[in-house]
Coordinates of C-alpha atoms in Angstrom, one line a residue:
Chain A
M1 CA 29.0 34.2 -11.6
A2 CA 27.0 33.5 -15.2
D3 CA 28.0 29.8 -14.9
S4 CA 26.3 29.5 -11.2
M5 CA 23.1 31.4 -12.6
K6 CA 23.4 28.9 -16.2
V7 CA 23.0 26.1 -13.2
W8 CA 20.7 27.3 -11.6
S9 CA 18.0 28.1 -14.4
E10 CA 18.8 24.0 -15.6
F11 CA 18.0 23.4 -12.4
I12 CA 14.6 25.8 -12.1
R13 CA 13.5 25.0 -15.4
G14 CA 12.8 21.2 -14.3
I15 CA 10.4 22.6 -11.9
T16 CA 8.6 25.1 -13.6
K17 CA 8.6 25.4 -17.3
D18 CA 9.7 22.1 -18.0
N19 CA 7.9 20.5 -15.3
P20 CA 7.3 16.8 -16.5
I21 CA 3.7 16.7 -15.7
F22 CA 2.4 20.3 -16.4
G23 CA 4.8 21.5 -18.8
L24 CA 6.0 18.1 -20.9
V25 CA 3.2 16.1 -20.2
L26 CA 5.4 12.9 -19.5
G27 CA 4.6 10.6 -16.9
L28 CA 0.5 10.5 -16.2
C29 CA 0.7 7.2 -14.9
P30 CA 2.9 6.7 -12.1
T31 CA 1.4 10.4 -11.1
L32 CA -1.9 9.1 -10.9
A33 CA -2.0 5.9 -9.6
V34 CA -0.2 6.4 -6.8
T35 CA -0.6 9.5 -5.1
T36 CA -3.1 8.2 -3.1
S37 CA -1.4 9.3 0.0
V38 CA 2.0 12.0 0.3
E39 CA 4.1 9.2 1.2
N40 CA 3.6 6.9 -1.7
G41 CA 4.4 9.8 -3.7
I42 CA 7.8 10.6 -2.3
G43 CA 8.1 6.8 -2.8
M44 CA 8.3 6.9 -6.2
A45 CA 9.1 10.2 -7.2
A46 CA 12.4 8.9 -5.3
G47 CA 12.7 5.6 -7.6
T48 CA 11.9 7.9 -10.6
A49 CA 15.0 10.3 -9.2
F50 CA 17.2 7.4 -8.7
V51 CA 16.7 6.0 -12.3
L52 CA 16.4 8.9 -14.0
I53 CA 19.8 10.7 -12.3
G54 CA 21.3 7.2 -13.0
S55 CA 20.0 7.1 -17.0
N56 CA 20.8 10.8 -18.0
V57 CA 24.7 10.5 -16.4
M58 CA 25.3 7.2 -18.0
V59 CA 23.5 8.2 -20.9
S60 CA 25.8 11.8 -21.1
A61 CA 29.0 9.9 -20.3
L62 CA 28.7 7.4 -22.9
R63 CA 26.9 10.0 -25.7
K64 CA 29.7 9.9 -27.8
Q65 CA 30.0 5.6 -27.9
I66 CA 26.5 5.1 -28.5
P67 CA 26.2 4.5 -32.2
A68 CA 23.0 7.1 -33.2
S69 CA 21.3 4.1 -35.0
V70 CA 20.6 1.9 -32.5
R71 CA 20.7 4.8 -29.3
L72 CA 17.0 4.1 -28.5
P73 CA 17.6 0.2 -27.5
I74 CA 20.7 1.0 -25.6
F75 CA 18.7 4.1 -24.0
I76 CA 16.1 0.8 -23.0
I77 CA 18.6 -0.8 -21.8
I78 CA 21.0 1.5 -19.6
I79 CA 17.0 2.6 -17.9
A80 CA 15.8 -1.0 -17.3
T81 CA 19.0 -1.5 -15.5
F82 CA 18.5 1.3 -13.1
V83 CA 14.7 0.6 -12.8
S84 CA 15.7 -3.0 -11.8
I85 CA 18.1 -2.2 -9.3
V86 CA 15.6 0.5 -7.9
D87 CA 13.3 -2.7 -7.4
M88 CA 15.1 -4.8 -5.8
L89 CA 16.5 -2.0 -3.5
M90 CA 13.2 -0.7 -2.5
E91 CA 11.8 -4.7 -2.3
A92 CA 15.3 -5.1 0.4
F93 CA 14.5 -2.0 2.7
T94 CA 11.9 -0.3 2.5
P95 CA 9.2 -3.2 2.2
P96 CA 5.8 -1.3 3.0
L97 CA 6.6 1.5 0.3
Y98 CA 7.7 -1.6 -2.2
A99 CA 4.3 -3.2 -1.3
A100 CA 2.3 -0.2 -2.0
L101 CA 3.5 1.2 -5.3
G102 CA 3.4 -2.7 -6.4
V103 CA 3.4 -3.1 -10.3
F104 CA 4.7 0.7 -11.0
I105 CA 8.4 0.5 -9.7
P106 CA 9.1 -1.6 -12.8
L107 CA 7.0 0.5 -15.0
I108 CA 9.0 3.5 -14.3
V109 CA 11.2 1.9 -17.0
V110 CA 8.4 3.0 -19.6
N111 CA 7.9 6.3 -17.7
C112 CA 7.8 8.8 -20.8
I113 CA 10.2 11.1 -18.6
I114 CA 13.4 9.6 -18.1
I115 CA 13.7 7.9 -22.2
G116 CA 12.2 11.7 -23.4
R117 CA 15.3 13.5 -21.0
A118 CA 17.7 10.5 -22.0
E119 CA 16.9 11.7 -25.5
A120 CA 16.3 15.4 -25.7
Y121 CA 19.0 16.5 -23.0
A122 CA 21.4 13.7 -22.0
N123 CA 22.5 12.5 -25.5
K124 CA 23.2 16.1 -26.3
N125 CA 24.6 17.8 -23.2
N126 CA 27.8 17.2 -20.9
V127 CA 28.0 15.1 -17.7
F128 CA 27.4 17.6 -15.2
Y129 CA 24.5 19.7 -17.5
S130 CA 22.7 16.5 -17.6
L131 CA 23.1 15.7 -14.1
I132 CA 21.7 18.8 -13.2
D133 CA 18.8 18.4 -15.4
A134 CA 18.0 15.1 -13.8
L135 CA 17.8 17.1 -10.5
G136 CA 15.8 20.2 -11.4
E137 CA 13.1 17.2 -13.4
S138 CA 13.3 14.9 -10.5
A139 CA 12.5 18.1 -8.1
G140 CA 9.4 18.8 -10.3
F141 CA 8.0 15.3 -10.2
L142 CA 8.4 14.8 -6.7
L143 CA 6.8 18.6 -6.3
V144 CA 3.7 17.6 -8.6
L145 CA 3.3 14.1 -6.6
M146 CA 3.7 15.7 -3.4
L147 CA 0.6 18.3 -4.2
I148 CA -1.5 15.9 -5.8
G149 CA -0.9 13.0 -3.1
G150 CA -1.3 15.9 -0.4
I151 CA -4.9 17.1 -2.3
R152 CA -6.0 14.0 -2.5
E153 CA -5.3 12.2 1.5
I154 CA -6.6 15.2 3.2
L155 CA -9.8 15.3 1.4
G156 CA -9.9 11.9 1.1
T157 CA -9.4 11.0 4.5
G158 CA -9.2 14.0 6.3
K159 CA -5.7 14.0 7.7
I160 CA -2.1 13.7 6.0
V161 CA 0.3 11.0 7.8
V162 CA 3.7 10.7 6.4
F163 CA 6.1 7.8 7.4
G164 CA 4.3 7.7 10.7
H165 CA 4.7 11.2 11.5
H166 CA 1.0 12.7 12.0
L167 CA 1.4 16.4 10.0
L168 CA -2.0 17.1 10.1
S169 CA -5.8 16.6 9.8
V170 CA -8.6 19.1 9.1
P171 CA -12.5 18.4 10.4
I172 CA -14.3 17.6 7.3
E173 CA -16.2 14.4 6.4
P174 CA -13.9 12.5 4.5
A175 CA -14.6 12.2 0.9
T176 CA -13.6 8.8 0.2
V177 CA -14.3 9.0 -3.6
M178 CA -10.7 11.3 -3.7
I179 CA -8.7 8.6 -2.8
M180 CA -10.5 6.1 -5.5
P181 CA -9.4 6.4 -9.2
P182 CA -11.9 9.2 -10.3
G183 CA -10.4 11.3 -7.7
A184 CA -6.9 11.1 -9.4
F185 CA -8.1 12.4 -12.4
L186 CA -10.4 15.0 -11.1
T187 CA -7.6 16.5 -9.1
I188 CA -5.3 16.6 -12.1
A189 CA -8.1 18.2 -14.5
I190 CA -8.5 21.1 -12.0
L191 CA -5.0 21.5 -11.4
M192 CA -4.1 21.4 -15.3
A193 CA -7.0 23.7 -15.3
I194 CA -5.3 26.2 -13.3
V195 CA -2.1 26.0 -15.2
N196 CA -3.4 26.5 -18.6
H197 CA -5.5 29.7 -16.8
R198 CA -2.3 31.2 -15.5
K199 CA -0.2 30.3 -18.8
A200 CA -2.5 32.1 -20.8
R201 CA -2.4 35.2 -18.4
K202 CA 0.5 35.2 -18.8
L203 CA 0.8 35.4 -22.4
A204 CA -1.9 37.9 -22.6
R205 CA 0.3 40.2 -20.3
G206 CA 3.3 40.1 -22.9
G207 CA 5.5 37.2 -21.8
Chain B
M1 CA 36.7 -5.6 -44.6
T2 CA 34.7 -3.0 -46.0
D3 CA 33.7 0.1 -43.7
S4 CA 30.2 -0.6 -43.2
N5 CA 30.7 -3.9 -42.2
K6 CA 33.4 -3.2 -39.8
E7 CA 30.4 -0.4 -38.2
V8 CA 28.2 -2.9 -37.7
I9 CA 30.7 -5.4 -35.8
M10 CA 31.2 -2.3 -34.0
I11 CA 27.8 -1.7 -33.0
I12 CA 26.8 -5.0 -32.4
A13 CA 30.0 -5.4 -30.3
K14 CA 29.0 -2.3 -28.1
L15 CA 25.3 -3.8 -27.8
V16 CA 26.6 -7.0 -26.2
I17 CA 29.4 -5.2 -24.0
I18 CA 26.5 -3.2 -22.5
S19 CA 23.7 -6.0 -22.3
I20 CA 26.7 -7.8 -20.2
V21 CA 27.7 -4.8 -17.9
A22 CA 23.9 -4.6 -17.2
S23 CA 23.0 -8.3 -16.5
A24 CA 26.2 -8.4 -13.9
L25 CA 25.3 -5.2 -12.2
L26 CA 21.9 -6.7 -11.7
G27 CA 23.5 -10.0 -10.7
I28 CA 25.5 -8.1 -8.5
T29 CA 22.6 -6.9 -6.9
Y30 CA 20.7 -9.5 -7.0
V31 CA 22.2 -11.4 -4.6
P32 CA 22.5 -9.5 -1.2
T33 CA 19.0 -7.7 -1.8
Q34 CA 17.4 -11.0 -2.0
K35 CA 18.8 -12.3 1.2
Q36 CA 17.5 -9.2 2.7
V37 CA 14.1 -9.9 1.7
K38 CA 14.3 -12.9 3.6
I39 CA 15.1 -11.3 6.5
N40 CA 12.7 -8.8 7.0
Y41 CA 10.2 -11.8 5.8
E42 CA 11.5 -13.6 9.1
L43 CA 11.5 -10.7 11.1
A44 CA 8.0 -10.1 10.0
R45 CA 6.9 -13.1 11.1
Q46 CA 8.3 -13.5 14.1
D47 CA 7.4 -9.5 15.1
A48 CA 3.5 -10.7 14.1
L49 CA 3.3 -14.1 16.2
K50 CA 4.8 -12.2 19.2
E51 CA 2.4 -9.5 18.7
I52 CA -0.9 -12.2 18.2
M53 CA 0.5 -13.9 21.4
P54 CA 1.6 -11.8 23.8
L55 CA 1.6 -14.7 26.3
A56 CA 4.2 -17.3 24.4
V57 CA 7.9 -17.5 24.2
N58 CA 8.1 -19.9 22.1
F59 CA 7.1 -21.1 18.5
E60 CA 7.1 -24.6 17.5
A61 CA 6.3 -24.7 13.3
V62 CA 4.2 -27.8 12.6
E63 CA 5.9 -28.7 8.9
G64 CA 4.4 -30.0 5.9
G65 CA 6.3 -31.0 2.5
I66 CA 8.9 -29.7 0.9
I67 CA 8.3 -26.2 -1.4
N68 CA 11.3 -25.2 -2.8
D69 CA 14.5 -26.4 -4.0
E70 CA 16.4 -24.9 -0.8
G71 CA 14.4 -28.0 0.8
D72 CA 12.5 -25.4 2.8
R73 CA 9.1 -26.8 4.3
E74 CA 5.9 -25.5 3.9
I75 CA 4.8 -24.6 7.8
Y76 CA 0.8 -25.3 8.5
Y77 CA 0.8 -23.3 11.7
Y78 CA 2.4 -22.9 15.1
R79 CA 2.4 -24.7 18.7
A80 CA 3.0 -21.4 21.6
F81 CA 4.4 -22.2 24.6
D82 CA 4.6 -20.1 27.3
A83 CA 8.3 -19.6 29.4
S84 CA 7.5 -23.0 31.5
G85 CA 6.9 -24.9 28.4
N86 CA 2.9 -25.4 28.8
P87 CA 1.1 -25.2 25.6
V88 CA -0.8 -21.7 25.6
G89 CA -2.6 -22.1 21.8
Y90 CA -1.9 -22.3 18.2
A91 CA -0.6 -19.2 15.9
F92 CA -1.1 -19.0 12.1
F93 CA -1.1 -17.4 8.5
R94 CA -3.4 -17.7 6.0
K95 CA -4.1 -16.1 2.8
Q96 CA -7.2 -15.0 1.5
V97 CA -8.6 -13.2 -1.6
G98 CA -9.9 -9.3 -0.5
A99 CA -11.4 -6.6 -2.4
Q100 CA -8.5 -5.6 -4.5
G101 CA -6.1 -8.9 -4.1
M102 CA -4.4 -11.4 -1.7
I103 CA -5.0 -10.4 2.4
E104 CA -2.1 -12.3 4.4
V105 CA -3.3 -12.7 8.1
A106 CA -1.7 -13.8 11.0
G107 CA -3.7 -15.2 14.0
G108 CA -3.7 -17.2 17.3
V109 CA -5.8 -18.9 19.3
D110 CA -5.7 -20.5 22.7
A111 CA -5.0 -24.1 23.7
K112 CA -9.5 -24.9 23.7
F113 CA -10.1 -23.3 20.6
E114 CA -12.6 -20.4 22.7
T115 CA -10.8 -17.4 21.8
L116 CA -8.8 -15.7 19.6
T117 CA -6.0 -14.0 21.2
G118 CA -5.2 -11.7 18.3
M119 CA -4.9 -10.9 14.7
T120 CA -2.8 -8.7 12.5
V121 CA -2.3 -8.4 8.6
M122 CA 1.3 -9.2 7.1
S123 CA 0.2 -8.2 3.5
H124 CA -2.5 -6.4 1.6
S125 CA -3.4 -4.4 -1.4
E126 CA -6.3 -2.8 -0.7
T127 CA -7.9 0.4 -1.6
P128 CA -6.1 3.0 0.3
G129 CA -8.1 4.6 3.5
L130 CA -11.0 1.8 2.7
G131 CA -9.8 -1.8 2.8
A132 CA -6.3 -1.0 3.9
M133 CA -7.8 0.0 7.3
I134 CA -7.4 -3.2 8.1
V135 CA -4.3 -2.7 9.1
T136 CA -5.2 -0.1 11.8
P137 CA -4.7 -1.0 15.6
D138 CA -8.9 0.4 15.9
F139 CA -9.6 -2.8 13.6
K140 CA -6.9 -5.0 15.0
N141 CA -7.9 -4.2 18.8
K142 CA -11.3 -5.3 18.0
F143 CA -9.8 -9.2 17.4
V144 CA -7.9 -9.1 20.8
N145 CA -9.3 -11.5 23.1
I146 CA -12.6 -12.2 21.7
A147 CA -14.6 -15.8 21.9
I148 CA -14.7 -17.6 18.8
A149 CA -17.9 -18.2 18.3
D150 CA -18.1 -13.9 18.0
L151 CA -15.7 -14.2 15.1
S152 CA -17.8 -12.8 12.6
L153 CA -19.4 -9.0 11.2
S154 CA -21.9 -7.6 13.4
S155 CA -24.4 -7.4 10.4
A156 CA -24.0 -11.5 10.2
G157 CA -24.3 -11.4 14.3
G158 CA -21.3 -11.5 15.3
K159 CA -19.1 -9.1 17.2
I160 CA -16.8 -7.4 14.6
D161 CA -18.0 -3.9 13.5
S162 CA -16.8 -4.0 9.4
I163 CA -15.3 -1.2 8.5
T164 CA -17.1 1.8 6.6
S165 CA -17.6 1.2 2.7
A166 CA -15.2 -1.6 3.1
T167 CA -17.3 -5.0 4.2
I168 CA -15.4 -7.2 1.3
S169 CA -12.1 -6.6 3.2
S170 CA -13.4 -7.0 7.0
Q171 CA -15.1 -10.2 5.7
A172 CA -12.3 -11.6 4.4
V173 CA -9.9 -11.1 7.3
V174 CA -12.7 -12.9 9.6
D175 CA -13.2 -15.4 7.0
A176 CA -9.2 -15.9 6.9
L177 CA -9.2 -16.7 10.8
N178 CA -12.5 -18.6 10.6
A179 CA -10.9 -20.9 8.3
K180 CA -7.2 -21.7 9.5
I181 CA -8.9 -22.0 12.9
E182 CA -11.5 -25.1 11.7
E183 CA -8.3 -26.2 9.8
V184 CA -5.9 -26.2 13.1
K185 CA -8.8 -27.7 15.3
D186 CA -9.1 -30.7 12.6
A187 CA -5.2 -31.4 12.4
E188 CA -5.1 -31.3 16.3
G189 CA -7.9 -33.5 16.7
Chain C
M1 CA -0.5 -21.0 -10.4
V2 CA -3.6 -19.3 -8.4
E3 CA -6.9 -20.8 -8.7
K4 CA -9.2 -18.3 -10.1
A5 CA -11.8 -18.9 -12.7
L6 CA -11.4 -17.4 -16.6
F7 CA -14.6 -15.9 -16.2
T8 CA -13.6 -13.6 -13.6
I9 CA -9.9 -12.8 -15.0
L10 CA -11.9 -11.4 -18.0
M11 CA -14.5 -9.4 -15.8
E12 CA -11.2 -8.1 -14.1
G13 CA -9.6 -7.2 -17.2
L14 CA -12.5 -5.8 -19.1
F15 CA -13.9 -3.7 -16.2
I16 CA -13.0 -4.3 -13.0
K17 CA -9.2 -3.6 -12.9
N18 CA -9.8 -1.9 -16.0
F19 CA -6.3 -0.3 -17.5
L20 CA -6.8 3.3 -18.0
L21 CA -9.8 3.9 -15.7
I22 CA -9.0 2.2 -12.4
Q23 CA -5.2 1.4 -12.9
F24 CA -4.0 4.1 -14.4
L25 CA -2.1 2.3 -17.3
G26 CA -2.2 3.9 -20.7
L27 CA -2.9 7.0 -20.3
C28 CA -0.6 9.2 -22.7
S29 CA -2.4 7.1 -25.3
F30 CA -5.7 7.4 -23.6
V31 CA -5.6 11.5 -23.5
G32 CA -3.2 11.7 -26.6
V33 CA -5.4 9.4 -29.7
T34 CA -9.0 10.0 -28.3
K35 CA -9.3 13.4 -30.3
D36 CA -11.4 11.2 -33.3
T37 CA -12.6 7.6 -33.2
K38 CA -10.9 5.8 -36.3
S39 CA -7.6 6.3 -34.5
A40 CA -8.8 5.6 -30.8
A41 CA -10.1 2.1 -32.9
G42 CA -6.7 2.2 -34.7
M43 CA -4.3 2.2 -31.6
S44 CA -7.1 0.0 -29.6
G45 CA -6.5 -2.6 -32.5
A46 CA -2.9 -2.7 -32.3
V47 CA -2.8 -2.8 -28.5
V48 CA -5.3 -5.8 -28.3
F49 CA -3.2 -7.3 -30.5
V50 CA 0.6 -6.5 -28.9
M51 CA -1.0 -7.0 -25.7
A52 CA -2.2 -10.7 -26.5
L53 CA 1.2 -11.1 -28.2
S54 CA 3.3 -10.2 -25.5
A55 CA 1.1 -11.8 -22.9
T56 CA 2.2 -15.2 -24.5
V57 CA 6.1 -14.8 -25.2
S58 CA 6.7 -13.3 -22.3
Y59 CA 5.0 -16.1 -20.2
L60 CA 6.6 -18.8 -22.1
L61 CA 10.2 -16.7 -21.9
F62 CA 9.9 -16.6 -18.1
T63 CA 8.4 -20.2 -17.6
Y64 CA 11.1 -22.0 -19.8
I65 CA 13.9 -19.6 -19.9
L66 CA 14.3 -17.5 -16.6
V67 CA 12.6 -19.7 -14.2
P68 CA 14.8 -22.4 -14.6
L69 CA 18.1 -20.4 -15.2
K70 CA 17.3 -18.8 -11.5
L71 CA 17.5 -15.4 -14.1
E72 CA 14.5 -13.9 -12.9
Y73 CA 16.2 -10.3 -12.1
L74 CA 16.2 -10.2 -15.8
A75 CA 12.8 -10.3 -15.9
L76 CA 12.9 -6.5 -16.2
I77 CA 14.9 -6.2 -19.1
S78 CA 13.8 -9.1 -21.1
F79 CA 10.0 -8.3 -21.0
I80 CA 11.2 -5.0 -22.6
V81 CA 13.5 -6.0 -25.1
V82 CA 10.4 -8.5 -26.0
I83 CA 7.9 -6.1 -26.3
A84 CA 9.9 -3.9 -28.2
A85 CA 11.2 -6.7 -30.8
L86 CA 7.4 -7.9 -31.3
V87 CA 6.3 -4.5 -32.1
Q88 CA 8.9 -4.4 -34.9
L89 CA 8.1 -7.9 -35.7
V90 CA 4.7 -7.2 -36.3
E91 CA 4.9 -4.1 -37.8
F92 CA 7.1 -6.0 -40.6
V93 CA 4.5 -8.8 -40.9
V94 CA 1.5 -6.4 -41.5
R95 CA 3.4 -4.0 -43.8
K96 CA 4.2 -7.0 -46.1
N97 CA 0.9 -9.4 -45.8
V98 CA -1.9 -6.9 -45.1
P99 CA -0.8 -3.2 -46.3
S100 CA -4.5 -2.5 -45.9
L101 CA -4.4 -3.0 -42.1
Y102 CA -1.4 -1.4 -41.9
R103 CA -2.2 2.0 -43.2
S104 CA -4.7 1.7 -40.3
L105 CA -2.4 0.7 -37.5
G106 CA 0.8 1.3 -38.9
I107 CA 1.3 4.6 -37.3
Y108 CA 0.3 4.0 -34.0
L109 CA 2.5 0.6 -33.6
P110 CA 5.7 2.4 -32.5
L111 CA 3.9 4.3 -30.0
I112 CA 3.1 1.1 -28.3
S113 CA 6.3 -0.1 -27.0
T114 CA 6.9 2.3 -24.8
N115 CA 2.7 2.3 -23.6
C116 CA 2.9 1.0 -20.5
A117 CA -0.3 -0.9 -21.0
V118 CA 1.5 -3.8 -22.5
L119 CA 4.5 -4.1 -20.2
G120 CA 1.8 -3.6 -17.3
V121 CA -0.1 -7.0 -18.7
V122 CA 3.2 -8.6 -18.9
L123 CA 3.9 -7.5 -15.0
L124 CA 0.9 -8.3 -13.5
N125 CA 0.5 -12.0 -15.2
V126 CA 4.5 -12.6 -13.3
M127 CA 2.9 -10.7 -10.5
A128 CA -0.1 -13.1 -10.2
D129 CA 1.4 -15.9 -11.2
Y130 CA -1.1 -16.8 -13.6
S131 CA -1.0 -20.0 -15.3
F132 CA -0.8 -20.3 -19.4
S133 CA -4.3 -20.2 -20.1
Q134 CA -5.5 -17.5 -17.7
S135 CA -2.2 -15.1 -18.8
I136 CA -3.5 -15.0 -22.4
V137 CA -7.0 -14.4 -21.2
F138 CA -5.8 -11.5 -19.0
G139 CA -3.9 -10.3 -21.8
I140 CA -6.7 -10.2 -24.0
S141 CA -9.5 -8.9 -21.7
A142 CA -7.0 -5.9 -20.6
G143 CA -6.8 -5.0 -24.5
L144 CA -10.5 -5.2 -25.1
G145 CA -11.4 -3.2 -22.2
Y146 CA -9.0 -1.0 -23.0
T147 CA -10.7 -0.9 -26.8
I148 CA -14.2 -0.3 -25.2
V149 CA -12.7 2.8 -23.1
M150 CA -10.8 4.5 -25.8
L151 CA -14.1 4.1 -27.9
M152 CA -16.3 5.8 -25.0
M153 CA -13.8 8.8 -24.3
S154 CA -13.4 9.2 -28.2
A155 CA -16.8 9.4 -29.0
I156 CA -17.7 11.5 -26.4
R157 CA -14.6 13.9 -27.2
E158 CA -15.5 14.1 -30.8
R159 CA -19.0 15.6 -29.9
L160 CA -17.7 17.9 -27.2
T161 CA -16.1 19.5 -30.0
L162 CA -19.2 21.4 -30.5
V163 CA -19.3 22.5 -26.7
N164 CA -18.1 26.2 -25.7
V165 CA -15.8 25.4 -22.9
P166 CA -13.4 28.1 -20.6
S167 CA -10.3 28.6 -22.4
A168 CA -8.7 27.0 -19.1
V169 CA -10.2 23.8 -19.5
Q170 CA -10.3 23.1 -23.2
G171 CA -7.7 20.1 -24.4
L172 CA -6.4 18.0 -21.3
P173 CA -8.4 19.8 -18.5
H174 CA -11.2 18.9 -20.2
A175 CA -10.3 15.3 -21.4
F176 CA -9.6 14.5 -17.5
F177 CA -12.8 15.7 -16.4
I178 CA -14.6 13.7 -18.9
A179 CA -12.3 10.7 -17.3
T180 CA -13.7 11.6 -14.3
L181 CA -17.0 10.9 -14.7
L182 CA -16.5 7.4 -16.7
S183 CA -13.6 6.4 -13.9
M184 CA -16.8 6.7 -11.1
A185 CA -19.3 4.7 -13.1
F186 CA -16.5 2.0 -13.9
V187 CA -15.1 2.1 -10.0
N188 CA -19.1 1.8 -9.3
Y189 CA -21.4 -0.2 -11.7
F190 CA -19.2 -2.8 -12.3
R191 CA -19.3 -4.0 -8.1
V192 CA -22.8 -5.8 -9.5
I193 CA -21.0 -8.6 -11.7
P194 CA -20.8 -11.8 -9.6
I195 CA -17.4 -12.9 -9.4

């Protein structure tokens, strides 16, 4: 069972220690820009997950063929291909989401999470573990986007609506600033401070 | 041929192969998705026309010049007819600059240019929670069966209450409708 | 082509649609390279230069090669390749001809090919259907807007090194708190610009 333990730890690492936002601090732009609602966060995370899984698997499968000297251009071509595919698929099949996410779909191509994982993980590990790594990182990204989106949506509009379902509403006066750009900076500042605080406490306890 | 030359050729060959595979994949995805995009666009327009003019069953496009290679013509507006073929009014689409970007609205007006039958928003990039509220039923219902004379924001003496802190977006919708109604009126004489 | 005065595009690039504070493009460098004013200025100089250049080149590429050949679906790949190539070229030319400039900008150039602000300018130009002059004005003004915010941010952060803050807030959270205040200012003040 040691093997399945390792798979699980590789997966969970993407959510905790190597979380794309709070651990590795990669991919800040989409994290702040599209999290005006939970729904947009889920859409963005889904698009990024598709690209991340695709590129991790491709890079890992081709890693013995890719010459080291031109590996970055090749990674970029692989990633850009997957991003273009996501872009076209979302335009065709989820038009409202595509309209809401706008320029940030094609910008997945410069999301440092993807090229970062290709370079740091997929280039050195086999296809199976690269897939697990991509799944873990995607899950971590999804959770963070939903958390930030949720905080901003509930404080900014007083309710959470996901794909037409009214999930919950709170009787507060909506603070519109939360869905405007300053709200994004404020939310991530507070969340990062909390994460730092917990990390420091953990360190102080010796582990 | 020396080894280093061979290596360079291998590298270039691999780059070329990857680029060709990538473009081929994209081409394969492009064709069906573009078809779907066109279908979505047409469906959205049909739905919008029905929504803003519930009485009408037939819409006849008033066309202008050719706008692209496929020979599609620009559509100025639609003449709407009920089940027995009587004209009930005119429906139209119009783009207007909002607070963040373009807003495209659809509107319908009765045959005498006296009453607006309805309004809906086709696309926009307004701020969520503020300008984006123009798509809510609350806002759209304000435009159902309202006299053209009252089609302005309440701050300007009309009967449309602006969305709180989103005057620019609300104004853009009102302006778009008024401007296009004038155009259709002129065209129909 | 859309009808939009060049002045409007200039103001949008500088303030109203500021890349860093309103559109969230290029944030990695915003928190990464603003610890001191000198590196912020170096990075900004490199960004302005590359943005203006890639706005120009990508407009020509898109309008005169991709559109006539109906290869719009290759736009994203070709833009990213063009930007990466331009960055390499600029680095090469600057190192050869202006060594003094290279010493101050050089180390920031490689960072730029993965900077989403540069690709953002190019993509937004295409999405907005801008003409040649509009594209260039937007490219330059977005770069200058980026510079303004980078300099403000680094000046504030330099002075704030003297301030005691709780250890949990030090570093990135602190930078984001400053960004919150700056962003509030940008969102609200520049509504007065008459466009």
